[in-house]
GROMACS .gro file of C-alpha atoms in nm:
model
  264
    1UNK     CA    1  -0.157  -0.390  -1.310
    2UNK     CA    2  -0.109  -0.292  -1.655
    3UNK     CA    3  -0.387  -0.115  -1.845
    4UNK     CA    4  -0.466  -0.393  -2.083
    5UNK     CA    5  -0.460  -0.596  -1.815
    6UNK     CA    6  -0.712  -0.399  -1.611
    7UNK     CA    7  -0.928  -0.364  -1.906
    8UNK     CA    8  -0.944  -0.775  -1.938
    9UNK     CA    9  -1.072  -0.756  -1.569
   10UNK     CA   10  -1.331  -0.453  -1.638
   11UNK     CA   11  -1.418  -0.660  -1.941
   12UNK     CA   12  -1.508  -0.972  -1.717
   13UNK     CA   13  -1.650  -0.799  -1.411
   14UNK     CA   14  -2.050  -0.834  -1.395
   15UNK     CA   15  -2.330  -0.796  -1.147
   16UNK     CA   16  -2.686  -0.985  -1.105
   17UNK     CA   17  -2.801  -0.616  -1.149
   18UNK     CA   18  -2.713  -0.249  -1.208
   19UNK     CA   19  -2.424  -0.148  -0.991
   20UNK     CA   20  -2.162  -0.035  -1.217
   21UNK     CA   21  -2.093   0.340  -1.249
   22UNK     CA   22  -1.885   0.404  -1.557
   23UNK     CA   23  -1.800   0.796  -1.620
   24UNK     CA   24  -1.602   0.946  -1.871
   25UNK     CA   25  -1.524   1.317  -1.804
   26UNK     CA   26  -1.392   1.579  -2.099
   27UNK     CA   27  -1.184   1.819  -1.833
   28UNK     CA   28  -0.952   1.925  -2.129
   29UNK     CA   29  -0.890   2.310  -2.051
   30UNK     CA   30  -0.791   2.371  -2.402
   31UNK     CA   31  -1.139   2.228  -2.499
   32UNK     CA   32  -1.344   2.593  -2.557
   33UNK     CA   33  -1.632   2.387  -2.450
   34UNK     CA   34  -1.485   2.366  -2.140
   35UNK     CA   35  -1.391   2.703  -2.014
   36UNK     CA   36  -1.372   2.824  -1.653
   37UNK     CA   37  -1.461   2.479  -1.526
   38UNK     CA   38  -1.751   2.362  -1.763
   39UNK     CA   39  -1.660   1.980  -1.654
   40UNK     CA   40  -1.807   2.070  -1.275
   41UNK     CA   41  -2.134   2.126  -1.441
   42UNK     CA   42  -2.152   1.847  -1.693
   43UNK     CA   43  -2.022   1.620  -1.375
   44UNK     CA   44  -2.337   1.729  -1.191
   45UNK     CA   45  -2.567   1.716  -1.439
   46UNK     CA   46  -2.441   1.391  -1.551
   47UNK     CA   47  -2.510   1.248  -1.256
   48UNK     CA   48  -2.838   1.429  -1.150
   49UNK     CA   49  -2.982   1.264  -1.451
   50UNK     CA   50  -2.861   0.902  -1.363
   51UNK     CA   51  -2.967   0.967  -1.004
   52UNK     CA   52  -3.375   1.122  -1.130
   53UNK     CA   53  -3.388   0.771  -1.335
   54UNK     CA   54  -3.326   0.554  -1.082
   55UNK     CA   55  -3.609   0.751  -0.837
   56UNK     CA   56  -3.845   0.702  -1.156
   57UNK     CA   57  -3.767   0.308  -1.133
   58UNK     CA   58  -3.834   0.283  -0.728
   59UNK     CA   59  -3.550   0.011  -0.670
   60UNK     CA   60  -3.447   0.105  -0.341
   61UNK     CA   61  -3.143  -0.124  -0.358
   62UNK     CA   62  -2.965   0.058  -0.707
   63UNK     CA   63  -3.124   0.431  -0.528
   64UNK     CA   64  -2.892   0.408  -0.243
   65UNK     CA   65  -2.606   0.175  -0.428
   66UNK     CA   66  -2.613   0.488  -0.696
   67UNK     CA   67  -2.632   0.763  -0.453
   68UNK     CA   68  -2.328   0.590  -0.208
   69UNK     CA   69  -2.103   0.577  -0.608
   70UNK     CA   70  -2.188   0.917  -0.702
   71UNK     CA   71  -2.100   1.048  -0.338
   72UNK     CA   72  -1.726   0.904  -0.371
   73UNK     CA   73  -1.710   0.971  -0.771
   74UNK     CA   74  -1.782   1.341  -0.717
   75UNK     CA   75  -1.531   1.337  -0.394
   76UNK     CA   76  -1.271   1.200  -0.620
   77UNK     CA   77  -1.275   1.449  -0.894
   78UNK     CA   78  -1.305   1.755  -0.627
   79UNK     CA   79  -1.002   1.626  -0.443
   80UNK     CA   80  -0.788   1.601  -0.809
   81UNK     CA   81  -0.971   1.900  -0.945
   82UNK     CA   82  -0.593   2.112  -0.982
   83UNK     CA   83  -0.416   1.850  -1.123
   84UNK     CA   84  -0.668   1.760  -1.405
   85UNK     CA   85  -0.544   1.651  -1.746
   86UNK     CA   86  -0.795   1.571  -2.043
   87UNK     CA   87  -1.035   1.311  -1.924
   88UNK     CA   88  -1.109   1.165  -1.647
   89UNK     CA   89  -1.245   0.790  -1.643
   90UNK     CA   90  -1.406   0.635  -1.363
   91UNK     CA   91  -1.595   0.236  -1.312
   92UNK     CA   92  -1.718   0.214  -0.964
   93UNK     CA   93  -1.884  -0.080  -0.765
   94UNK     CA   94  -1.961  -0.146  -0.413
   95UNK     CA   95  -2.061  -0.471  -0.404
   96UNK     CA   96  -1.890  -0.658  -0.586
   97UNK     CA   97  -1.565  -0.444  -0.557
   98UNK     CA   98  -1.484  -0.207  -0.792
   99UNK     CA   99  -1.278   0.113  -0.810
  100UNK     CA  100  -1.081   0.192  -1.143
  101UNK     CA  101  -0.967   0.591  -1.181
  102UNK     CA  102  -0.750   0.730  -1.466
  103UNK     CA  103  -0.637   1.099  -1.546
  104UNK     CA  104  -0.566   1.096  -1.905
  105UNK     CA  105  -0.400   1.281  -2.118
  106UNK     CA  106  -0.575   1.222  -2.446
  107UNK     CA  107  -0.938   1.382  -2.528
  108UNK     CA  108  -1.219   1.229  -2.388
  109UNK     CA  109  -1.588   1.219  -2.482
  110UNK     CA  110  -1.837   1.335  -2.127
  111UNK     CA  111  -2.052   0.996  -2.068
  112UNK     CA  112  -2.217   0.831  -1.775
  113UNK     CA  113  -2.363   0.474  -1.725
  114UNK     CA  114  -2.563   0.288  -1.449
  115UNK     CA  115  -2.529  -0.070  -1.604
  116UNK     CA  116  -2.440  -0.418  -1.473
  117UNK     CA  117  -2.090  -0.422  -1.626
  118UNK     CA  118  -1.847  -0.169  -1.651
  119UNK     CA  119  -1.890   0.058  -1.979
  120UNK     CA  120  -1.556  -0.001  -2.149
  121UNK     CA  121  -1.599   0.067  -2.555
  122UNK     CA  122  -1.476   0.448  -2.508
  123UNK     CA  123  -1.214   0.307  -2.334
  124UNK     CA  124  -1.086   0.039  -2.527
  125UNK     CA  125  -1.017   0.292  -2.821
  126UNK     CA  126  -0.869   0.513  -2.585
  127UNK     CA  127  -0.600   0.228  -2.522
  128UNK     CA  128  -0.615   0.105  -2.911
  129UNK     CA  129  -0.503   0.502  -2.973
  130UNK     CA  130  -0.269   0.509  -2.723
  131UNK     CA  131  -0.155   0.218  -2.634
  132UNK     CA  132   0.091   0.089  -2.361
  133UNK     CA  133   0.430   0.191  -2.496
  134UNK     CA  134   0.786   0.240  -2.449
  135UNK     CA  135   0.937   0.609  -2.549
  136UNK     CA  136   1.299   0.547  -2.529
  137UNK     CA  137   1.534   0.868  -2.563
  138UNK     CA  138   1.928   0.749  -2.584
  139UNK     CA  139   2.183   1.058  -2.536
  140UNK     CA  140   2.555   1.067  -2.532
  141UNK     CA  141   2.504   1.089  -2.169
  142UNK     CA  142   2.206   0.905  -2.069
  143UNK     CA  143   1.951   0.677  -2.190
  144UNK     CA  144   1.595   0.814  -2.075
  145UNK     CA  145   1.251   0.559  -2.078
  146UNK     CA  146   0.941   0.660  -2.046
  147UNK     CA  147   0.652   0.368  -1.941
  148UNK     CA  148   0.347   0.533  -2.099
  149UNK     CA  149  -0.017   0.415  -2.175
  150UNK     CA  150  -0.308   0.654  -2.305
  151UNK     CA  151  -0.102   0.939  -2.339
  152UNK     CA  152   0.005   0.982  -1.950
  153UNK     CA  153   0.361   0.874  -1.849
  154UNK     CA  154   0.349   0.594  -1.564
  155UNK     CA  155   0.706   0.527  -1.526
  156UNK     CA  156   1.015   0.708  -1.610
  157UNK     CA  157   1.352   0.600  -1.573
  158UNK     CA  158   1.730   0.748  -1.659
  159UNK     CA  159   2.043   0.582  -1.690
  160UNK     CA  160   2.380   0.756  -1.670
  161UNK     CA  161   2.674   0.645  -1.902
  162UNK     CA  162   3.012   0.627  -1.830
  163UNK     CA  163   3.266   0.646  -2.079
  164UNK     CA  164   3.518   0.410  -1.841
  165UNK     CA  165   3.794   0.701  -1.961
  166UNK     CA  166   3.995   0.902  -1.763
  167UNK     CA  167   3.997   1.203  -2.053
  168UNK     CA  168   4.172   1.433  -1.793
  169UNK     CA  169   4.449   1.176  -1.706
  170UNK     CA  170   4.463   1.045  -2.060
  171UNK     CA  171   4.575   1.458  -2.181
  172UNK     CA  172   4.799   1.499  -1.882
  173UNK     CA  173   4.953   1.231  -1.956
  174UNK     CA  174   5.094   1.406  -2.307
  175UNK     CA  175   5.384   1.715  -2.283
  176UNK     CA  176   5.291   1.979  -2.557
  177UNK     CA  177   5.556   1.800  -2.776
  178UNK     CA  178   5.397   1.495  -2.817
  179UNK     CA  179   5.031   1.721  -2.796
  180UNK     CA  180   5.169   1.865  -3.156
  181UNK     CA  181   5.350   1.596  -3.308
  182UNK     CA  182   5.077   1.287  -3.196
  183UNK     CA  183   4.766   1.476  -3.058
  184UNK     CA  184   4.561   1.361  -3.336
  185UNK     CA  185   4.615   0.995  -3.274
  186UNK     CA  186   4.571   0.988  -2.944
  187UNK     CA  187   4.242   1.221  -2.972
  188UNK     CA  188   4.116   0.942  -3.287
  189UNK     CA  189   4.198   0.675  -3.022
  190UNK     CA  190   4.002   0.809  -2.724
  191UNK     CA  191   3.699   0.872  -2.944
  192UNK     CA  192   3.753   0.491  -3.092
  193UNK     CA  193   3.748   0.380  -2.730
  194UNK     CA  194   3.431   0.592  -2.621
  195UNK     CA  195   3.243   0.531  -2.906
  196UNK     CA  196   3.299   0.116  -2.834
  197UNK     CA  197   3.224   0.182  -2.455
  198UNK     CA  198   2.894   0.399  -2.642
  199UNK     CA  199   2.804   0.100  -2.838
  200UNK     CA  200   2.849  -0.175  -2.486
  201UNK     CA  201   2.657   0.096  -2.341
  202UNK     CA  202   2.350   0.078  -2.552
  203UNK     CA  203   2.376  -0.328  -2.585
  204UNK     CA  204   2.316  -0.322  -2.233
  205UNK     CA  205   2.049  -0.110  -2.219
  206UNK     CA  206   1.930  -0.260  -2.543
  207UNK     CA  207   1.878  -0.568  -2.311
  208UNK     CA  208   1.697  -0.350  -2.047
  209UNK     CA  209   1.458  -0.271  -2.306
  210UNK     CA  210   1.367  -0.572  -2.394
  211UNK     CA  211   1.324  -0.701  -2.103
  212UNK     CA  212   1.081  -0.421  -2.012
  213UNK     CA  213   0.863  -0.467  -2.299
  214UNK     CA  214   0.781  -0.788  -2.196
  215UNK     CA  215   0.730  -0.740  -1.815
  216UNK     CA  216   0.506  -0.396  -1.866
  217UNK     CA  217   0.314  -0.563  -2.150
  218UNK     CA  218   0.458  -0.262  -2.427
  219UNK     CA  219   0.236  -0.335  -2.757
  220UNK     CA  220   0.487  -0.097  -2.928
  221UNK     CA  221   0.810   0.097  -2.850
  222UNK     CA  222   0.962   0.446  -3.057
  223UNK     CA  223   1.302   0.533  -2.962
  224UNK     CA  224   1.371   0.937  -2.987
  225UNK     CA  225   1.727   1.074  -3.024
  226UNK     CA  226   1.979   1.242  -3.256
  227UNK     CA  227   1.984   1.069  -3.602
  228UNK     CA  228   2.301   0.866  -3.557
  229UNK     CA  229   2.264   0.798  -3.169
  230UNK     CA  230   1.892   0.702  -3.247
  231UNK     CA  231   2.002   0.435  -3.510
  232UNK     CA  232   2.291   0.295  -3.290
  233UNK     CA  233   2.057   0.234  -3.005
  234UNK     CA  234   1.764   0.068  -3.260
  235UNK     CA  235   2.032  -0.142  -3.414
  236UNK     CA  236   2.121  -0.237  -3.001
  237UNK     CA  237   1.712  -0.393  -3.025
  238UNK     CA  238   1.641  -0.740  -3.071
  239UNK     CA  239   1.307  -0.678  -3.225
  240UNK     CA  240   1.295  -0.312  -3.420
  241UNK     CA  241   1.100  -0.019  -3.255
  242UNK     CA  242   0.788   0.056  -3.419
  243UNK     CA  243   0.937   0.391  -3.499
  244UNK     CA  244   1.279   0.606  -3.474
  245UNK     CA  245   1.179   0.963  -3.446
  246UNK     CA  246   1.516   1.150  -3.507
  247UNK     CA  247   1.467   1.421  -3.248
  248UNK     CA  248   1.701   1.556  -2.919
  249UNK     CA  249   1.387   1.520  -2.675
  250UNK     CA  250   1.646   1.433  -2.381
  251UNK     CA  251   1.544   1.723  -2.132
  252UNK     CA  252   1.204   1.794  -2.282
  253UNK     CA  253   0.903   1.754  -2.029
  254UNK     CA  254   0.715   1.418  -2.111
  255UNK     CA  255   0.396   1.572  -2.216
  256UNK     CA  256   0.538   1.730  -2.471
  257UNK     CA  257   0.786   1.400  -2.588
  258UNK     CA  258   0.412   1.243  -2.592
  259UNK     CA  259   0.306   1.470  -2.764
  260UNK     CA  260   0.614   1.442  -3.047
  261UNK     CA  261   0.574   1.043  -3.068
  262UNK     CA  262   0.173   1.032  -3.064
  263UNK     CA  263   0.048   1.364  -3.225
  264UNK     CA  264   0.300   1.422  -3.491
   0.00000   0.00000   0.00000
């Protein structure tokens, strides 16, 4: 499910009472606030205070709805605790149904909620500020995608070119006579012919683009290359990216492309 689309579900999911844990979780370790662990602490406390106001109310019902949540919510952190990003955000339920985690790479404000309907304003700028989006990095040798949404990478997807030229058999083919005398023509036609097999390449791809904008619900798209292999692959768009960043990102970590498109 994409994330807007999950967020149209939190934003319709209610109960006849409190049973909706919603908790948003700063574990940024870059955060100086949150040195050697600070999040474990805020977690706990968080939660201890949700847990002493509902023994202050008496309902035995939201008491041992709460205490089953906070169980699985503290469970699920512990088990993720070494592969934390920035945030954590969490809306629980047990009855009705509800279980909606995401590790997030953008920062994130510590808050808990015991309400009946999931807490989602924190999150809904989270996805207005990073919203789902296409990162498209075209290379001479590859065209790269990244599926992304909140600052995490979902999806990521490479595909190889090939030039349709045989450059080895097309030089063999030449004795050093003809090498001297015509070498220049036949080089200017073999880059004529790549750079055409170049441009079918990105049409296609173009077209894979497109098509993935539409099925992963992409509310804007940057494409990320060398100046002239960037434009070529834009111009390959039926509608234009939001933004060309003119940048060789091909074999940079995603984070950090991310962080190029989003934090600049």
């Amino acid at each position: 499910m994409s994330v807007s689309k999950e967020l149209q579900a939190l934003q319709n999911f209610n109960c006849d009472h409190r049973c909706v844990l919603t908790v948003y979780l700063n574990t940024n370790p870059a955060d100086p606030e949150q040195q050697n662990g600070a999040w474990k602490i805020q977690l706990k406390n968080g939660l201890k205070r949700l847990d002493e106001y509902l023994k202050a109310s008496k309902d035995e019902s939201e008491m041992k709805a709460f205490a089953d949540l906070k169980e699985k919510v503290a469970a699920e952190i512990e088990e993720h605790q070494n592969d934390l990003l920035k945030g954590v955000v969490i809306f629980a339920s047990e009855n009705p149904k509800l279980w909606s985690v995401h590790y997030v790479q953008i920062p994130v404000k510590t808050n808990f909620y015991w309400e009946d309907h999931p807490v989602t304003e924190q999150f809904e700028y989270m996805i207005k500020a990073y919203p789902q989006a296409g990162v498209v990095l075209p290379s001479f040798g590859e065209v790269r995608i990244l599926d992304t949404a909140m600052g995490f990478v979902h999806d990521e997807k490479t595909y190889s070119f090939d030039s349709g030229l045989d450059v080895w058999r097309e030089q063999k083919g030449l004795n050093s006579a003809n090498q001297r005398g015509t070498g220049g023509s036949h080089v200017d036609d073999l880059d004529q012919r790549l750079r055409e097999n170049l441009d079918r390449f990105y049409k296609d791809m173009g077209t894979i683009v497109e098509n993935m904008r539409k099925t992963k619900g992409w509310k804007e798209l940057y494409v990320v290359g060398e100046a002239d292999l960037a434009k070529s692959f834009a111009g390959s768009l039926r509608q234009k990216p939001n933004n060309c960043i003119y940048k060789n990102l091909i074999n940079v970590e995603p984070n950090k492309v991310l962080h190029q498109v989003f934090e600049r």
